Amino acid sequence: MNIKEALTTLPQYTLPHHALSQIMSKLTHCENKVWKNLFIKQIIRHYGVNMDEALEPDINAYLSFNKFFTRELKPGVRPLSTERNAIVCPADGAVSQAGAITDGKIFQAKGKNFTATDLLGGDAERAEPFNNGIFTTIYLSPKDYHRLHMPLTGTLKEMVHIPGRLFSVNQATVNSVPGLFARNERVAAIFDTDSGPMALILVGAIFVSSVETVWHGVVTPPSISSVQSWQYGDNAPTLKIGEEMGRFNMGSTIIVLFGKDKAQWDAEFKAEKTVKFGELIGRVVG
């Protein structure tokens, strides 16, 4: 941790993460036209948001900042890869890391790892199918499209809501906070796919006012004191490749896990690469 990262990160240990996120939630859902338009304009200007891609480019059409933040895209601006056995990117963002899950450990940043078991709520049986598989961590910045989509067609088997802190997930914090993604509050969805089990983990962060899925709606808030899971049986939803599966109401990180010898990442899919939803990032093996 360098001095700049320390100044960014250390104060976060003392912040009331959830209280601040609740305040941000009220602000982002406020329907005061003057306030929400000012907020939207500042974000567009500061981060260079491309409104030409939005289904609704007029900011006056959004009832709140959150409606703008979770905006839909125009049809066709994110075409799905048509390559055989393709695994497609689930989100717009930047690759934080991509690689192997080695002896149950997932690489976070230099000198820092966390385990798949901790990431998935402390259940070794839930994590076992991903041992020695592959993972990727994709960071969504405020300028990005914030809906999340299926990398592969899959049938939902389990959803897990895991309590935790809400540290920032920017690069300085990722470099500094041990086990960050296994410490923050998160929602994990585990699917059966043609490539075996696939886990999509939606990681909360400071000022992330909620995480929701298309089959459940808002999962968090409220925050919880212990791990909660939902099992899906005969009526489990099946979502096709590219279909929306959830969204962040404010930005954060999605982590994708596959099992051993079930999938491989594309050679150019690596840390720091900018990615778009729908593009090829890997392939089903076999």
mmCIF file of N, CA and C in Angstrom, residues 159-265:
data_model
loop_
_atom_site.group_PDB
_atom_site.id
_atom_site.type_symbol
_atom_site.label_atom_id
_atom_site.label_comp_id
_atom_site.label_asym_id
_atom_site.label_seq_id
_atom_site.Cartn_x
_atom_site.Cartn_y
_atom_site.Cartn_z
ATOM 1 N N MET A 159 -29.571 -18.811 -4.821
ATOM 2 C CA MET A 159 -29.144 -17.426 -4.629
ATOM 3 C C MET A 159 -28.786 -17.257 -3.159
ATOM 4 N N VAL A 160 -27.683 -16.561 -2.907
ATOM 5 C CA VAL A 160 -27.179 -16.390 -1.547
ATOM 6 C C VAL A 160 -26.924 -14.913 -1.284
ATOM 7 N N HIS A 161 -27.478 -14.405 -0.199
ATOM 8 C CA HIS A 161 -27.230 -13.026 0.242
ATOM 9 C C HIS A 161 -26.280 -13.091 1.429
ATOM 10 N N ILE A 162 -25.110 -12.472 1.280
ATOM 11 C CA ILE A 162 -24.040 -12.591 2.271
ATOM 12 C C ILE A 162 -23.756 -11.213 2.864
ATOM 13 N N PRO A 163 -23.915 -11.047 4.183
ATOM 14 C CA PRO A 163 -23.692 -9.730 4.796
ATOM 15 C C PRO A 163 -22.219 -9.359 4.808
ATOM 16 N N GLY A 164 -21.953 -8.064 4.990
ATOM 17 C CA GLY A 164 -20.571 -7.609 5.072
ATOM 18 C C GLY A 164 -20.476 -6.107 5.102
ATOM 19 N N ARG A 165 -19.272 -5.615 4.973
ATOM 20 C CA ARG A 165 -19.002 -4.185 4.902
ATOM 21 C C ARG A 165 -19.308 -3.675 3.503
ATOM 22 N N LEU A 166 -19.051 -2.379 3.297
ATOM 23 C CA LEU A 166 -19.253 -1.783 1.972
ATOM 24 C C LEU A 166 -18.082 -0.869 1.642
ATOM 25 N N PHE A 167 -16.879 -1.468 1.612
ATOM 26 C CA PHE A 167 -15.720 -0.708 1.176
ATOM 27 C C PHE A 167 -15.890 -0.312 -0.289
ATOM 28 N N SER A 168 -15.236 0.771 -0.679
ATOM 29 C CA SER A 168 -15.147 1.112 -2.096
ATOM 30 C C SER A 168 -14.489 -0.048 -2.827
ATOM 31 N N VAL A 169 -14.790 -0.180 -4.125
ATOM 32 C CA VAL A 169 -14.141 -1.226 -4.921
ATOM 33 C C VAL A 169 -13.251 -0.621 -6.003
ATOM 34 N N ASN A 170 -12.815 0.640 -5.797
ATOM 35 C CA ASN A 170 -11.883 1.214 -6.761
ATOM 36 C C ASN A 170 -10.515 0.560 -6.601
ATOM 37 N N GLN A 171 -9.620 0.827 -7.543
ATOM 38 C CA GLN A 171 -8.360 0.090 -7.578
ATOM 39 C C GLN A 171 -7.509 0.326 -6.341
ATOM 40 N N ALA A 172 -7.518 1.537 -5.812
ATOM 41 C CA ALA A 172 -6.712 1.813 -4.619
ATOM 42 C C ALA A 172 -7.155 0.954 -3.450
ATOM 43 N N THR A 173 -8.470 0.785 -3.287
ATOM 44 C CA THR A 173 -8.985 -0.031 -2.186
ATOM 45 C C THR A 173 -8.746 -1.506 -2.440
ATOM 46 N N VAL A 174 -8.917 -1.940 -3.691
ATOM 47 C CA VAL A 174 -8.636 -3.338 -4.046
ATOM 48 C C VAL A 174 -7.185 -3.684 -3.733
ATOM 49 N N ASN A 175 -6.287 -2.741 -3.983
ATOM 50 C CA ASN A 175 -4.867 -2.974 -3.722
ATOM 51 C C ASN A 175 -4.535 -3.008 -2.231
ATOM 52 N N SER A 176 -5.437 -2.456 -1.403
ATOM 53 C CA SER A 176 -5.089 -2.208 -0.010
ATOM 54 C C SER A 176 -5.836 -3.051 1.014
ATOM 55 N N VAL A 177 -7.090 -3.360 0.768
ATOM 56 C CA VAL A 177 -7.915 -4.050 1.768
ATOM 57 C C VAL A 177 -7.850 -5.556 1.557
ATOM 58 N N PRO A 178 -7.313 -6.307 2.488
ATOM 59 C CA PRO A 178 -7.228 -7.770 2.337
ATOM 60 C C PRO A 178 -8.618 -8.397 2.199
ATOM 61 N N GLY A 179 -8.744 -9.325 1.252
ATOM 62 C CA GLY A 179 -9.998 -10.059 1.087
ATOM 63 C C GLY A 179 -11.203 -9.191 0.813
ATOM 64 N N LEU A 180 -11.008 -8.091 0.098
ATOM 65 C CA LEU A 180 -12.064 -7.093 -0.070
ATOM 66 C C LEU A 180 -13.380 -7.685 -0.555
ATOM 67 N N PHE A 181 -13.348 -8.474 -1.623
ATOM 68 C CA PHE A 181 -14.588 -8.950 -2.241
ATOM 69 C C PHE A 181 -15.290 -10.007 -1.390
ATOM 70 N N ALA A 182 -14.538 -10.629 -0.479
ATOM 71 C CA ALA A 182 -15.142 -11.577 0.447
ATOM 72 C C ALA A 182 -15.502 -10.913 1.778
ATOM 73 N N ARG A 183 -15.326 -9.595 1.858
ATOM 74 C CA ARG A 183 -15.706 -8.844 3.058
ATOM 75 C C ARG A 183 -16.936 -7.973 2.811
ATOM 76 N N ASN A 184 -17.081 -7.498 1.570
ATOM 77 C CA ASN A 184 -18.223 -6.638 1.261
ATOM 78 C C ASN A 184 -19.519 -7.438 1.175
ATOM 79 N N GLU A 185 -20.626 -6.789 1.457
ATOM 80 C CA GLU A 185 -21.929 -7.422 1.267
ATOM 81 C C GLU A 185 -22.094 -7.784 -0.208
ATOM 82 N N ARG A 186 -22.733 -8.939 -0.473
ATOM 83 C CA ARG A 186 -22.802 -9.407 -1.847
ATOM 84 C C ARG A 186 -23.953 -10.394 -2.033
ATOM 85 N N VAL A 187 -24.299 -10.598 -3.301
ATOM 86 C CA VAL A 187 -25.339 -11.547 -3.675
ATOM 87 C C VAL A 187 -24.724 -12.497 -4.699
ATOM 88 N N ALA A 188 -24.785 -13.801 -4.423
ATOM 89 C CA ALA A 188 -24.242 -14.807 -5.329
ATOM 90 C C ALA A 188 -25.378 -15.612 -5.937
ATOM 91 N N ALA A 189 -25.344 -15.767 -7.247
ATOM 92 C CA ALA A 189 -26.333 -16.590 -7.956
ATOM 93 C C ALA A 189 -25.590 -17.729 -8.631
ATOM 94 N N ILE A 190 -26.019 -18.956 -8.373
ATOM 95 C CA ILE A 190 -25.346 -20.136 -8.905
ATOM 96 C C ILE A 190 -26.266 -20.831 -9.903
ATOM 97 N N PHE A 191 -25.750 -21.035 -11.114
ATOM 98 C CA PHE A 191 -26.516 -21.593 -12.222
ATOM 99 C C PHE A 191 -25.916 -22.920 -12.679
ATOM 100 N N ASP A 192 -26.762 -23.779 -13.219
ATOM 101 C CA ASP A 192 -26.307 -24.929 -13.994
ATOM 102 C C ASP A 192 -26.262 -24.520 -15.455
ATOM 103 N N THR A 193 -25.135 -24.783 -16.137
ATOM 104 C CA THR A 193 -24.974 -24.414 -17.541
ATOM 105 C C THR A 193 -24.385 -25.593 -18.310
ATOM 106 N N ASP A 194 -24.231 -25.427 -19.623
ATOM 107 C CA ASP A 194 -23.577 -26.447 -20.441
ATOM 108 C C ASP A 194 -22.098 -26.570 -20.094
ATOM 109 N N SER A 195 -21.600 -25.624 -19.312
ATOM 110 C CA SER A 195 -20.216 -25.679 -18.858
ATOM 111 C C SER A 195 -20.145 -26.033 -17.373
ATOM 112 N N GLY A 196 -21.191 -26.683 -16.866
ATOM 113 C CA GLY A 196 -21.218 -27.028 -15.455
ATOM 114 C C GLY A 196 -21.670 -25.842 -14.613
ATOM 115 N N PRO A 197 -21.413 -25.860 -13.302
ATOM 116 C CA PRO A 197 -21.842 -24.760 -12.435
ATOM 117 C C PRO A 197 -21.170 -23.439 -12.813
ATOM 118 N N MET A 198 -21.929 -22.368 -12.733
ATOM 119 C CA MET A 198 -21.425 -21.015 -12.954
ATOM 120 C C MET A 198 -21.952 -20.131 -11.830
ATOM 121 N N ALA A 199 -21.077 -19.378 -11.196
ATOM 122 C CA ALA A 199 -21.480 -18.462 -10.134
ATOM 123 C C ALA A 199 -21.279 -17.028 -10.595
ATOM 124 N N LEU A 200 -22.297 -16.222 -10.391
ATOM 125 C CA LEU A 200 -22.216 -14.782 -10.634
ATOM 126 C C LEU A 200 -22.385 -14.094 -9.285
ATOM 127 N N ILE A 201 -21.355 -13.355 -8.857
ATOM 128 C CA ILE A 201 -21.375 -12.710 -7.548
ATOM 129 C C ILE A 201 -21.428 -11.212 -7.747
ATOM 130 N N LEU A 202 -22.490 -10.578 -7.254
ATOM 131 C CA LEU A 202 -22.699 -9.141 -7.373
ATOM 132 C C LEU A 202 -22.244 -8.516 -6.067
ATOM 133 N N VAL A 203 -21.134 -7.803 -6.109
ATOM 134 C CA VAL A 203 -20.493 -7.297 -4.898
ATOM 135 C C VAL A 203 -20.919 -5.855 -4.653
ATOM 136 N N GLY A 204 -21.459 -5.597 -3.467
ATOM 137 C CA GLY A 204 -21.843 -4.245 -3.091
ATOM 138 C C GLY A 204 -20.624 -3.390 -2.774
ATOM 139 N N ALA A 205 -20.839 -2.094 -2.639
ATOM 140 C CA ALA A 205 -19.752 -1.166 -2.335
ATOM 141 C C ALA A 205 -20.329 0.082 -1.695
ATOM 142 N N ILE A 206 -19.468 0.930 -1.181
ATOM 143 C CA ILE A 206 -19.918 2.176 -0.568
ATOM 144 C C ILE A 206 -20.762 2.951 -1.567
ATOM 145 N N PHE A 207 -21.901 3.444 -1.109
ATOM 146 C CA PHE A 207 -22.863 4.217 -1.899
ATOM 147 C C PHE A 207 -23.665 3.370 -2.892
ATOM 148 N N VAL A 208 -23.445 2.029 -2.923
ATOM 149 C CA VAL A 208 -24.307 1.185 -3.752
ATOM 150 C C VAL A 208 -25.620 1.014 -2.999
ATOM 151 N N SER A 209 -26.679 1.646 -3.504
ATOM 152 C CA SER A 209 -27.912 1.709 -2.734
ATOM 153 C C SER A 209 -28.697 0.418 -2.777
ATOM 154 N N SER A 210 -28.517 -0.424 -3.801
ATOM 155 C CA SER A 210 -29.158 -1.737 -3.779
ATOM 156 C C SER A 210 -28.637 -2.619 -4.902
ATOM 157 N N VAL A 211 -28.837 -3.930 -4.691
ATOM 158 C CA VAL A 211 -28.561 -4.945 -5.696
ATOM 159 C C VAL A 211 -29.862 -5.694 -5.935
ATOM 160 N N GLU A 212 -30.213 -5.915 -7.199
ATOM 161 C CA GLU A 212 -31.447 -6.645 -7.481
ATOM 162 C C GLU A 212 -31.223 -7.643 -8.608
ATOM 163 N N THR A 213 -32.089 -8.667 -8.635
ATOM 164 C CA THR A 213 -32.057 -9.665 -9.697
ATOM 165 C C THR A 213 -33.417 -9.692 -10.377
ATOM 166 N N VAL A 214 -33.462 -10.203 -11.601
ATOM 167 C CA VAL A 214 -34.713 -10.174 -12.366
ATOM 168 C C VAL A 214 -35.745 -11.147 -11.809
ATOM 169 N N TRP A 215 -35.316 -12.211 -11.118
ATOM 170 C CA TRP A 215 -36.257 -13.195 -10.614
ATOM 171 C C TRP A 215 -36.731 -12.884 -9.189
ATOM 172 N N HIS A 216 -35.979 -12.049 -8.463
ATOM 173 C CA HIS A 216 -36.293 -11.795 -7.059
ATOM 174 C C HIS A 216 -36.697 -10.348 -6.814
ATOM 175 N N GLY A 217 -36.186 -9.446 -7.628
ATOM 176 C CA GLY A 217 -36.329 -8.022 -7.342
ATOM 177 C C GLY A 217 -35.185 -7.567 -6.450
ATOM 178 N N VAL A 218 -35.411 -6.539 -5.642
ATOM 179 C CA VAL A 218 -34.371 -6.007 -4.763
ATOM 180 C C VAL A 218 -34.020 -7.043 -3.693
ATOM 181 N N VAL A 219 -32.735 -7.379 -3.604
ATOM 182 C CA VAL A 219 -32.255 -8.318 -2.592
ATOM 183 C C VAL A 219 -31.689 -7.550 -1.396
ATOM 184 N N THR A 220 -30.932 -6.516 -1.685
ATOM 185 C CA THR A 220 -30.377 -5.668 -0.648
ATOM 186 C C THR A 220 -30.443 -4.212 -1.086
ATOM 187 N N PRO A 221 -30.897 -3.269 -0.214
ATOM 188 C CA PRO A 221 -31.260 -3.508 1.181
ATOM 189 C C PRO A 221 -32.595 -4.230 1.310
ATOM 190 N N PRO A 222 -32.916 -4.707 2.547
ATOM 191 C CA PRO A 222 -32.169 -4.469 3.783
ATOM 192 C C PRO A 222 -30.933 -5.349 3.887
ATOM 193 N N SER A 223 -29.974 -4.885 4.696
ATOM 194 C CA SER A 223 -28.828 -5.709 5.026
ATOM 195 C C SER A 223 -29.272 -6.758 6.052
ATOM 196 N N ILE A 224 -28.465 -7.786 6.216
ATOM 197 C CA ILE A 224 -28.827 -8.890 7.092
ATOM 198 C C ILE A 224 -27.668 -9.203 8.023
ATOM 199 N N SER A 225 -27.928 -9.983 9.062
ATOM 200 C CA SER A 225 -26.892 -10.299 10.046
ATOM 201 C C SER A 225 -26.220 -11.640 9.785
ATOM 202 N N SER A 226 -26.846 -12.506 8.980
ATOM 203 C CA SER A 226 -26.259 -13.810 8.682
ATOM 204 C C SER A 226 -26.600 -14.202 7.250
ATOM 205 N N VAL A 227 -25.886 -15.176 6.724
ATOM 206 C CA VAL A 227 -26.071 -15.613 5.340
ATOM 207 C C VAL A 227 -27.487 -16.156 5.155
ATOM 208 N N GLN A 228 -28.125 -15.733 4.060
ATOM 209 C CA GLN A 228 -29.456 -16.229 3.712
ATOM 210 C C GLN A 228 -29.413 -16.798 2.303
ATOM 211 N N SER A 229 -30.053 -17.964 2.095
ATOM 212 C CA SER A 229 -30.025 -18.573 0.766
ATOM 213 C C SER A 229 -31.424 -18.972 0.335
ATOM 214 N N TRP A 230 -31.614 -19.015 -0.975
ATOM 215 C CA TRP A 230 -32.861 -19.438 -1.597
ATOM 216 C C TRP A 230 -32.526 -20.574 -2.557
ATOM 217 N N GLN A 231 -33.223 -21.685 -2.453
ATOM 218 C CA GLN A 231 -33.029 -22.816 -3.336
ATOM 219 C C GLN A 231 -34.134 -22.819 -4.401
ATOM 220 N N TYR A 232 -33.771 -23.169 -5.624
ATOM 221 C CA TYR A 232 -34.732 -23.177 -6.723
ATOM 222 C C TYR A 232 -34.809 -24.591 -7.297
ATOM 223 N N GLY A 233 -36.016 -25.138 -7.321
ATOM 224 C CA GLY A 233 -36.208 -26.517 -7.755
ATOM 225 C C GLY A 233 -36.843 -26.630 -9.118
ATOM 226 N N ASP A 234 -38.007 -27.270 -9.182
ATOM 227 C CA ASP A 234 -38.655 -27.550 -10.461
ATOM 228 C C ASP A 234 -39.050 -26.294 -11.229
ATOM 229 N N ASN A 235 -39.330 -25.216 -10.517
ATOM 230 C CA ASN A 235 -39.760 -23.981 -11.181
ATOM 231 C C ASN A 235 -38.619 -22.970 -11.328
ATOM 232 N N ALA A 236 -37.389 -23.452 -11.272
ATOM 233 C CA ALA A 236 -36.234 -22.557 -11.383
ATOM 234 C C ALA A 236 -36.216 -21.850 -12.733
ATOM 235 N N PRO A 237 -35.950 -20.548 -12.739
ATOM 236 C CA PRO A 237 -35.882 -19.832 -14.014
ATOM 237 C C PRO A 237 -34.643 -20.204 -14.819
ATOM 238 N N THR A 238 -34.802 -20.291 -16.123
ATOM 239 C CA THR A 238 -33.677 -20.463 -17.046
ATOM 240 C C THR A 238 -33.505 -19.158 -17.820
ATOM 241 N N LEU A 239 -32.308 -18.612 -17.777
ATOM 242 C CA LEU A 239 -32.007 -17.368 -18.479
ATOM 243 C C LEU A 239 -31.038 -17.654 -19.611
ATOM 244 N N LYS A 240 -31.341 -17.122 -20.772
ATOM 245 C CA LYS A 240 -30.505 -17.370 -21.941
ATOM 246 C C LYS A 240 -29.289 -16.463 -21.946
ATOM 247 N N ILE A 241 -28.264 -16.891 -22.681
ATOM 248 C CA ILE A 241 -27.061 -16.090 -22.837
ATOM 249 C C ILE A 241 -27.439 -14.677 -23.303
ATOM 250 N N GLY A 242 -26.896 -13.683 -22.616
ATOM 251 C CA GLY A 242 -27.169 -12.289 -22.957
ATOM 252 C C GLY A 242 -28.381 -11.691 -22.277
ATOM 253 N N GLU A 243 -29.246 -12.502 -21.665
ATOM 254 C CA GLU A 243 -30.414 -11.956 -20.980
ATOM 255 C C GLU A 243 -29.985 -11.224 -19.710
ATOM 256 N N GLU A 244 -30.743 -10.176 -19.360
ATOM 257 C CA GLU A 244 -30.476 -9.459 -18.121
ATOM 258 C C GLU A 244 -30.740 -10.378 -16.941
ATOM 259 N N MET A 245 -29.805 -10.357 -15.955
ATOM 260 C CA MET A 245 -30.010 -11.150 -14.738
ATOM 261 C C MET A 245 -30.078 -10.280 -13.488
ATOM 262 N N GLY A 246 -29.587 -9.067 -13.558
ATOM 263 C CA GLY A 246 -29.632 -8.200 -12.389
ATOM 264 C C GLY A 246 -29.079 -6.837 -12.707
ATOM 265 N N ARG A 247 -28.978 -6.014 -11.651
ATOM 266 C CA ARG A 247 -28.438 -4.672 -11.835
ATOM 267 C C ARG A 247 -27.945 -4.113 -10.515
ATOM 268 N N PHE A 248 -27.022 -3.176 -10.623
ATOM 269 C CA PHE A 248 -26.559 -2.403 -9.479
ATOM 270 C C PHE A 248 -27.248 -1.043 -9.518
ATOM 271 N N ASN A 249 -27.870 -0.654 -8.424
ATOM 272 C CA ASN A 249 -28.372 0.707 -8.304
ATOM 273 C C ASN A 249 -27.253 1.530 -7.663
ATOM 274 N N MET A 250 -26.376 2.009 -8.464
ATOM 275 C CA MET A 250 -25.047 2.570 -8.271
ATOM 276 C C MET A 250 -24.051 1.461 -8.598
ATOM 277 N N GLY A 251 -22.788 1.826 -8.812
ATOM 278 C CA GLY A 251 -21.862 0.901 -9.452
ATOM 279 C C GLY A 251 -21.078 0.019 -8.514
ATOM 280 N N SER A 252 -20.551 -1.060 -9.026
ATOM 281 C CA SER A 252 -19.756 -1.952 -8.199
ATOM 282 C C SER A 252 -18.999 -2.953 -9.049
ATOM 283 N N THR A 253 -19.035 -4.250 -8.644
ATOM 284 C CA THR A 253 -18.202 -5.289 -9.256
ATOM 285 C C THR A 253 -18.989 -6.585 -9.398
ATOM 286 N N ILE A 254 -18.776 -7.283 -10.511
ATOM 287 C CA ILE A 254 -19.320 -8.625 -10.689
ATOM 288 C C ILE A 254 -18.163 -9.601 -10.831
ATOM 289 N N ILE A 255 -18.275 -10.740 -10.142
ATOM 290 C CA ILE A 255 -17.284 -11.805 -10.216
ATOM 291 C C ILE A 255 -17.947 -13.026 -10.843
ATOM 292 N N VAL A 256 -17.251 -13.676 -11.770
ATOM 293 C CA VAL A 256 -17.763 -14.864 -12.450
ATOM 294 C C VAL A 256 -16.837 -16.040 -12.147
ATOM 295 N N LEU A 257 -17.429 -17.187 -11.769
ATOM 296 C CA LEU A 257 -16.660 -18.402 -11.492
ATOM 297 C C LEU A 257 -17.141 -19.548 -12.371
ATOM 298 N N PHE A 258 -16.189 -20.347 -12.859
ATOM 299 C CA PHE A 258 -16.478 -21.612 -13.536
ATOM 300 C C PHE A 258 -15.629 -22.709 -12.901
ATOM 301 N N GLY A 259 -16.035 -23.967 -13.092
ATOM 302 C CA GLY A 259 -15.322 -25.100 -12.523
ATOM 303 C C GLY A 259 -14.105 -25.526 -13.321
ATOM 304 N N LYS A 260 -13.387 -26.486 -12.773
ATOM 305 C CA LYS A 260 -12.149 -26.986 -13.379
ATOM 306 C C LYS A 260 -12.416 -27.623 -14.738
ATOM 307 N N ASP A 261 -11.615 -27.208 -15.728
ATOM 308 C CA ASP A 261 -11.657 -27.775 -17.077
ATOM 309 C C ASP A 261 -13.017 -27.615 -17.747
ATOM 310 N N LYS A 262 -13.782 -26.611 -17.340
ATOM 311 C CA LYS A 262 -15.109 -26.385 -17.907
ATOM 312 C C LYS A 262 -15.141 -25.198 -18.864
ATOM 313 N N ALA A 263 -14.231 -24.254 -18.679
ATOM 314 C CA ALA A 263 -14.219 -23.042 -19.499
ATOM 315 C C ALA A 263 -12.819 -22.472 -19.513
ATOM 316 N N GLN A 264 -12.544 -21.636 -20.510
ATOM 317 C CA GLN A 264 -11.255 -20.947 -20.566
ATOM 318 C C GLN A 264 -11.461 -19.533 -21.062
ATOM 319 N N TRP A 265 -10.680 -18.617 -20.518
ATOM 320 C CA TRP A 265 -10.773 -17.228 -20.952
ATOM 321 C C TRP A 265 -10.038 -17.025 -22.268
#
